[in-house]
GROMACS .gro file of C-alpha atoms in nm:
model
  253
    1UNK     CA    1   0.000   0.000   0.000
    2UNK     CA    2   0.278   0.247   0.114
    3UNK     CA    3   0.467   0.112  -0.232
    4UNK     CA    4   0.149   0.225  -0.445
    5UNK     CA    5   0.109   0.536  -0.284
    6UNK     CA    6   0.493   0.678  -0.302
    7UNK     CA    7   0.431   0.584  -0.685
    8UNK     CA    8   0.188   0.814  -0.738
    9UNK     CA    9   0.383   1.118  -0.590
   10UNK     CA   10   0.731   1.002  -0.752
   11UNK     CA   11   0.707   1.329  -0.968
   12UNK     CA   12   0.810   1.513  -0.589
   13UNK     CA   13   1.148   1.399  -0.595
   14UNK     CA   14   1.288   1.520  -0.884
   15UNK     CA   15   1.122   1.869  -0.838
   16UNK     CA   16   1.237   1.905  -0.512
   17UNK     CA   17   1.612   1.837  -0.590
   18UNK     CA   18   1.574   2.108  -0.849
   19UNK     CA   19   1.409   2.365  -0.636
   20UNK     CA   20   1.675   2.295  -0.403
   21UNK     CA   21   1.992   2.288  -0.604
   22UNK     CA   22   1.809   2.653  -0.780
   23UNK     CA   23   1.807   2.813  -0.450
   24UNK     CA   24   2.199   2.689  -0.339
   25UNK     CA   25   2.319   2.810  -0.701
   26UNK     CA   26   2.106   3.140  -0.663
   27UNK     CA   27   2.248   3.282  -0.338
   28UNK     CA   28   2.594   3.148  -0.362
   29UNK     CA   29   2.856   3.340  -0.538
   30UNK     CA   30   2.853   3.125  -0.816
   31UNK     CA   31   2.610   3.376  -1.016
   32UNK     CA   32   2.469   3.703  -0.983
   33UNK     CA   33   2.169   3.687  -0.800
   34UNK     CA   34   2.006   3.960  -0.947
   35UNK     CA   35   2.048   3.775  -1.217
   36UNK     CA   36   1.944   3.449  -1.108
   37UNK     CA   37   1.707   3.503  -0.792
   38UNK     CA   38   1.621   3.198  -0.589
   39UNK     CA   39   1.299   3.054  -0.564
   40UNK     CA   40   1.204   3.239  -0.205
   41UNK     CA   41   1.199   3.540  -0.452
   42UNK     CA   42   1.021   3.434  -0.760
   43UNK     CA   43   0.761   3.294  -0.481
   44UNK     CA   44   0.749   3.643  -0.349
   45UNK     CA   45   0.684   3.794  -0.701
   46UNK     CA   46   0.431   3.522  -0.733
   47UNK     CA   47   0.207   3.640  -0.446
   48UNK     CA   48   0.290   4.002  -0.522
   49UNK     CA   49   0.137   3.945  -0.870
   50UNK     CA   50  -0.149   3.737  -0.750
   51UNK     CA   51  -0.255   3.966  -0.480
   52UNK     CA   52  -0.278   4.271  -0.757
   53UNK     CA   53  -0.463   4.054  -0.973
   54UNK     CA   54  -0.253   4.057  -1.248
   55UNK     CA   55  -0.186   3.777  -1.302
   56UNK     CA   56  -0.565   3.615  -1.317
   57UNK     CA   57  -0.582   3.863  -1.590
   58UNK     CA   58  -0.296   3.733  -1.785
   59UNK     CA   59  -0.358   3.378  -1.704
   60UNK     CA   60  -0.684   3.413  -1.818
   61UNK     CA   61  -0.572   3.613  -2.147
   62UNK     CA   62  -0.318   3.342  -2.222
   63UNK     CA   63  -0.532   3.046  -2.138
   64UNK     CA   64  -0.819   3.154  -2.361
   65UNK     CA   65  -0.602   3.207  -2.662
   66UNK     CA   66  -0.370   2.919  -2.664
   67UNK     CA   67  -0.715   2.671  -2.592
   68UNK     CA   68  -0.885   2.858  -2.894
   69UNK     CA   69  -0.635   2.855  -3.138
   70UNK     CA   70  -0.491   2.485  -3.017
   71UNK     CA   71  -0.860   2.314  -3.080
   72UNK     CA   72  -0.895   2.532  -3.420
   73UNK     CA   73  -0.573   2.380  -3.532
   74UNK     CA   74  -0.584   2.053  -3.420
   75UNK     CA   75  -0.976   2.038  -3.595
   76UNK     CA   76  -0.886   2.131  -3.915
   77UNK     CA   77  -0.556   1.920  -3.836
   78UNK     CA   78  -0.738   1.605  -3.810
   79UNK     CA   79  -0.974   1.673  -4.101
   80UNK     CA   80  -0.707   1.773  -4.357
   81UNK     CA   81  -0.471   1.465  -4.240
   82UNK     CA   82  -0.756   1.177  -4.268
   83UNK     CA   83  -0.852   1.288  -4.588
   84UNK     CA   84  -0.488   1.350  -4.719
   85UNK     CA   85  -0.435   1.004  -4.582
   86UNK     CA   86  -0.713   0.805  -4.745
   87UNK     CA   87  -0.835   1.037  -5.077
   88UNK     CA   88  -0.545   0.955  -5.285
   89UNK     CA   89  -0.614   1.332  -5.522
   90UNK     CA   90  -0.655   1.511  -5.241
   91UNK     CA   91  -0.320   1.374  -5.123
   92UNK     CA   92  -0.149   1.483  -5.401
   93UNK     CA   93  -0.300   1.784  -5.477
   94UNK     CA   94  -0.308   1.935  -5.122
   95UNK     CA   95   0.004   1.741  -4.941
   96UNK     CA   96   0.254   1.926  -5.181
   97UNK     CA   97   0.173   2.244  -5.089
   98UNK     CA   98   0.113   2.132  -4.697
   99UNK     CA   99   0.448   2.035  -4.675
  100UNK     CA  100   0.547   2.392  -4.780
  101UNK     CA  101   0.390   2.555  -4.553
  102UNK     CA  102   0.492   2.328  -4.306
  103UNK     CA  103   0.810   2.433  -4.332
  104UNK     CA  104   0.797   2.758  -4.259
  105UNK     CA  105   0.890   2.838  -3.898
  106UNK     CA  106   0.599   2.941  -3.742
  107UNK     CA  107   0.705   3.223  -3.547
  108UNK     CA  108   0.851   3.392  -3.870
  109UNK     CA  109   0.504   3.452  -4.016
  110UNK     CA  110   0.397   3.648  -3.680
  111UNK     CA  111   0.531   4.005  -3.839
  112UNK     CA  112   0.330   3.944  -4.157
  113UNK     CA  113   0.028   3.831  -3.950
  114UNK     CA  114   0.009   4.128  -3.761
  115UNK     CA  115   0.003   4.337  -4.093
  116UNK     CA  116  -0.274   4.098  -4.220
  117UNK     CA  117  -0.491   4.075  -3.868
  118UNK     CA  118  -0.340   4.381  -3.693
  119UNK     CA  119  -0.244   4.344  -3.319
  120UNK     CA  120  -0.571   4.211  -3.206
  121UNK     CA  121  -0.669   3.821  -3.089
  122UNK     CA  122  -0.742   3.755  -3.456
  123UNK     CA  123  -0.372   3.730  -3.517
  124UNK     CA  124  -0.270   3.555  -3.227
  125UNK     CA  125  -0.527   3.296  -3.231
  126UNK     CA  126  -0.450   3.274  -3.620
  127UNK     CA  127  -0.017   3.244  -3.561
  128UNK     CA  128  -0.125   2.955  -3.292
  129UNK     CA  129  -0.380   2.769  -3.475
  130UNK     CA  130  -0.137   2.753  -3.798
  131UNK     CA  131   0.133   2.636  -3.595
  132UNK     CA  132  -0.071   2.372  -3.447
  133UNK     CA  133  -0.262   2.261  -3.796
  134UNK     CA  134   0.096   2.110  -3.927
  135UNK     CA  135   0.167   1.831  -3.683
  136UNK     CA  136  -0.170   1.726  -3.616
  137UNK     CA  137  -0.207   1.722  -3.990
  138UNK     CA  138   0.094   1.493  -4.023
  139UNK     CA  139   0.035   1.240  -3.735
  140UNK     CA  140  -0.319   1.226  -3.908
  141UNK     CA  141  -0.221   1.163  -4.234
  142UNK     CA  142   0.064   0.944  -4.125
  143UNK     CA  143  -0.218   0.719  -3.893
  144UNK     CA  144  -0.504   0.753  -4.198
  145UNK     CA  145  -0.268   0.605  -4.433
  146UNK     CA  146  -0.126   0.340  -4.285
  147UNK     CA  147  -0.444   0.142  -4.197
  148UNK     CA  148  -0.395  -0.255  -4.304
  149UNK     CA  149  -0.601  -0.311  -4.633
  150UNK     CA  150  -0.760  -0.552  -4.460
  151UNK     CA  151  -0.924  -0.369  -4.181
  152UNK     CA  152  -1.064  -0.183  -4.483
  153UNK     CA  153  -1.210  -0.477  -4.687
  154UNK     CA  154  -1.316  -0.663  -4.362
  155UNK     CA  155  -1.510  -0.314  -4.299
  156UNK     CA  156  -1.670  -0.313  -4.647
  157UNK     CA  157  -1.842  -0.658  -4.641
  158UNK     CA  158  -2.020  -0.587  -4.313
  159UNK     CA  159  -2.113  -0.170  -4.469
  160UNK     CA  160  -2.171  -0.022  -4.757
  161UNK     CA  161  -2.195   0.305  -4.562
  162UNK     CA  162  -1.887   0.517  -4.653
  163UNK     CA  163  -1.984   0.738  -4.292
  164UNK     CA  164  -1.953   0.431  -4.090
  165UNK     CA  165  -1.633   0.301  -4.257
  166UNK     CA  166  -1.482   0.621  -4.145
  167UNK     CA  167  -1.644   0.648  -3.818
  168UNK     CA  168  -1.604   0.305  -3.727
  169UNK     CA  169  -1.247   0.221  -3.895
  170UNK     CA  170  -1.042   0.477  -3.988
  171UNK     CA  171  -1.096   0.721  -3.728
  172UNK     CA  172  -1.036   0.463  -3.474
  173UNK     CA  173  -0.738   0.293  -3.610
  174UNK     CA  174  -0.628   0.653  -3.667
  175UNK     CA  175  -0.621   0.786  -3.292
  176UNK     CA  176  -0.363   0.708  -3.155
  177UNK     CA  177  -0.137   0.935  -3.457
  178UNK     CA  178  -0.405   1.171  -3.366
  179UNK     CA  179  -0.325   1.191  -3.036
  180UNK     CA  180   0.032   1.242  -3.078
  181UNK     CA  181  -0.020   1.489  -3.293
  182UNK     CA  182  -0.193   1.679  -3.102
  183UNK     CA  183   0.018   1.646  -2.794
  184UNK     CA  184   0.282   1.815  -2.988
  185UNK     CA  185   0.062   2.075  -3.083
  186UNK     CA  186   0.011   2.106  -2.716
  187UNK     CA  187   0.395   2.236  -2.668
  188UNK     CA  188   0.402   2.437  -2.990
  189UNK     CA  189   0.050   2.640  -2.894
  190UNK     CA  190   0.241   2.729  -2.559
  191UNK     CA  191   0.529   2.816  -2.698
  192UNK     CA  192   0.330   3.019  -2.969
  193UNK     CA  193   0.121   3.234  -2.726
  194UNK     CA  194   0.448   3.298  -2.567
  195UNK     CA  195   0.605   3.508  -2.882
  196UNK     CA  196   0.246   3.601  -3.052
  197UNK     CA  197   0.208   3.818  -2.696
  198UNK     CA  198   0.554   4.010  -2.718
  199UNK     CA  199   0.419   4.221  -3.010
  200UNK     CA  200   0.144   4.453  -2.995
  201UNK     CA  201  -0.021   4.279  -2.643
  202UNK     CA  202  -0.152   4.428  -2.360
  203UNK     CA  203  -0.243   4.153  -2.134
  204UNK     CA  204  -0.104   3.767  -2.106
  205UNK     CA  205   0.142   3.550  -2.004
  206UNK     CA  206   0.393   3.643  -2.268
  207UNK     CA  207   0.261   4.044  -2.223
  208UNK     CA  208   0.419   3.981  -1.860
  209UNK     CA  209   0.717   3.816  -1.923
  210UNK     CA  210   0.775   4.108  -2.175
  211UNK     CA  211   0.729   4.386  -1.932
  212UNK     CA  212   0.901   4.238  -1.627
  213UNK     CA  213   1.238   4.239  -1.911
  214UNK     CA  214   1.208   4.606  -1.989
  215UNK     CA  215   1.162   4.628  -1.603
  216UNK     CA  216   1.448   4.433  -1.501
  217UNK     CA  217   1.209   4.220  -1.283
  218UNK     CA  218   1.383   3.868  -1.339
  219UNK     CA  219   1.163   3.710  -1.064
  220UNK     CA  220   0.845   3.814  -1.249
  221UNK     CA  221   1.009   3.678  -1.580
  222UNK     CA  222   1.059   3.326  -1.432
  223UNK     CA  223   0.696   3.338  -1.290
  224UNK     CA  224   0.580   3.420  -1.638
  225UNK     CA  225   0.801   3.137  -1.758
  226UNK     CA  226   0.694   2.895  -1.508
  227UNK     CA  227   0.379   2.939  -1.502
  228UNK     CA  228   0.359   2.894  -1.911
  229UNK     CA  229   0.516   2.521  -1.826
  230UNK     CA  230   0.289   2.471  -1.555
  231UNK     CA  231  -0.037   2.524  -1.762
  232UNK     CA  232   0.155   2.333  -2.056
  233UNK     CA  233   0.171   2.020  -1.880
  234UNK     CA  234  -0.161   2.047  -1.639
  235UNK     CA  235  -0.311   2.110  -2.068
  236UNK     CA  236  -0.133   1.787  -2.169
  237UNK     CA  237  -0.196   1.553  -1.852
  238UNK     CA  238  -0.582   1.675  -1.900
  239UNK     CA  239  -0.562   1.607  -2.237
  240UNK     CA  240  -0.427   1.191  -2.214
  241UNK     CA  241  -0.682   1.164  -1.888
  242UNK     CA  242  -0.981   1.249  -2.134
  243UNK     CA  243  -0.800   1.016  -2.439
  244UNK     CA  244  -0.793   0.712  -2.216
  245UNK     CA  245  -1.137   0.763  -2.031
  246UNK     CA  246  -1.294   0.843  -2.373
  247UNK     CA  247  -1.100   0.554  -2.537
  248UNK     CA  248  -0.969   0.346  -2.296
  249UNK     CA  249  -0.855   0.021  -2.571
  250UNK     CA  250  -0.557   0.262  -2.647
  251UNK     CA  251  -0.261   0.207  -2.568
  252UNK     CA  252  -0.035   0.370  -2.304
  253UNK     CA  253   0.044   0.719  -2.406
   0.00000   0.00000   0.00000
């Protein structure tokens, strides 16, 4: 029972170690500490934000926009990648140009999205939503395309519906690219919200980690930074909870 229980807290450890081992490195002479402040500090800007209610405003900006423009993204991810994967035209007639686009590095189109959009949510939710479309489209495609042939024929002797083939079989044998797709999209929407809030913002996560810089407040920087992780992996761990309780013949993820 005891076994069991310190399993499901074994994440502790390694956190503690690092908390410690950040707090010797920050007030020994070993760095600036300005710099570097320990983690009594960064607490301390912590509270001082949450007390003025800042930072329930940018939490909530930041959490609003990288949700929106992550499930935007991964939708029309999922879409474009089973069709791309089983509608051999559309494959390639779209997948050419896909792969172009997918190789532009998504926080290089943020200058001429804020020309196109302006400075507004529209461009932010747009600069996460593209960088989230590409991977989810991929894992998609990648999972729709490599069903066995005879998962396919098996399906068509028992329907002739083309709607339950896909809802049935492909989307199925499809989920788990799907899902890790859209885990990585997961990362990249956080990191997007991050730089898509340095220009022309006024409130969120990145907004604060952009004005604590110009301020020299380091503490409130790694708060901002933190906090980004934080709600990055809480996003994820919600994410695989809800895969496995809504499809639970998965595998582990």
């Amino acid at each position: 029972m005891l076994l069991n229980k310190l399993k499901k807290i074994y994440f502790i450890v390694p956190i503690s170690v690092f908390i410690i081992l950040w707090q010797f490195v920050s007030t020994s002479s070993l760095v600036n500490i300005t710099l570097f402040p320990p983690p009594t500090k960064v607490f301390s800007a912590f509270v001082e934000l949450f007390n003025s209610g800042e930072l329930l405003l940018h939490t909530k900006s930041s959490m609003w926009r990288v949700l929106t423009g992550l499930l935007i993204g991964s939708l029309f991810g999922i879409i474009f990648g089973l069709l791309t994967g089983r509608i051999k035209i559309l494959d390639k007639s779209l997948s050419p140009l896909l792969n172009v686009f997918r190789s532009f590095p998504p926080v290089a189109i943020i200058p001429l999205v804020i020309a196109w959009f302006g400075i507004g949510d529209t461009a932010k939710l747009f600069s996460i939503s593209f960088a989230v479309f590409f991977p989810v489209w991929i894992n998609s495609h990648i999972g729709a395309s490599s069903i066995s042939v005879y998962y396919l024929r098996a399906a068509s002797t028992l329907t002739k519906s083309i709607f339950k083939k896909w809802l049935k079989v492909i989307l199925p044998a499809s989920l788990p690219f799907i899902v890790a797709g859209v885990r990585t999209g997961i990362a990249i929407a956080f990191i997007m919200i991050f730089v898509s809030e340095l220009a022309g913002s006024s409130s969120g996560l990145g907004y604060l980690i952009s004005v604590s810089h110009l301020a020299y407040r380091i503490d409130r920087m790694i708060v901002g930074l933190l906090l980004l992780g934080f709600f990055g992996a809480v996003t994820d761990y919600i994410f695989v909870k809800l895969t496995k309780w809504g499809f639970p013949w998965l595998e582990k993820m």
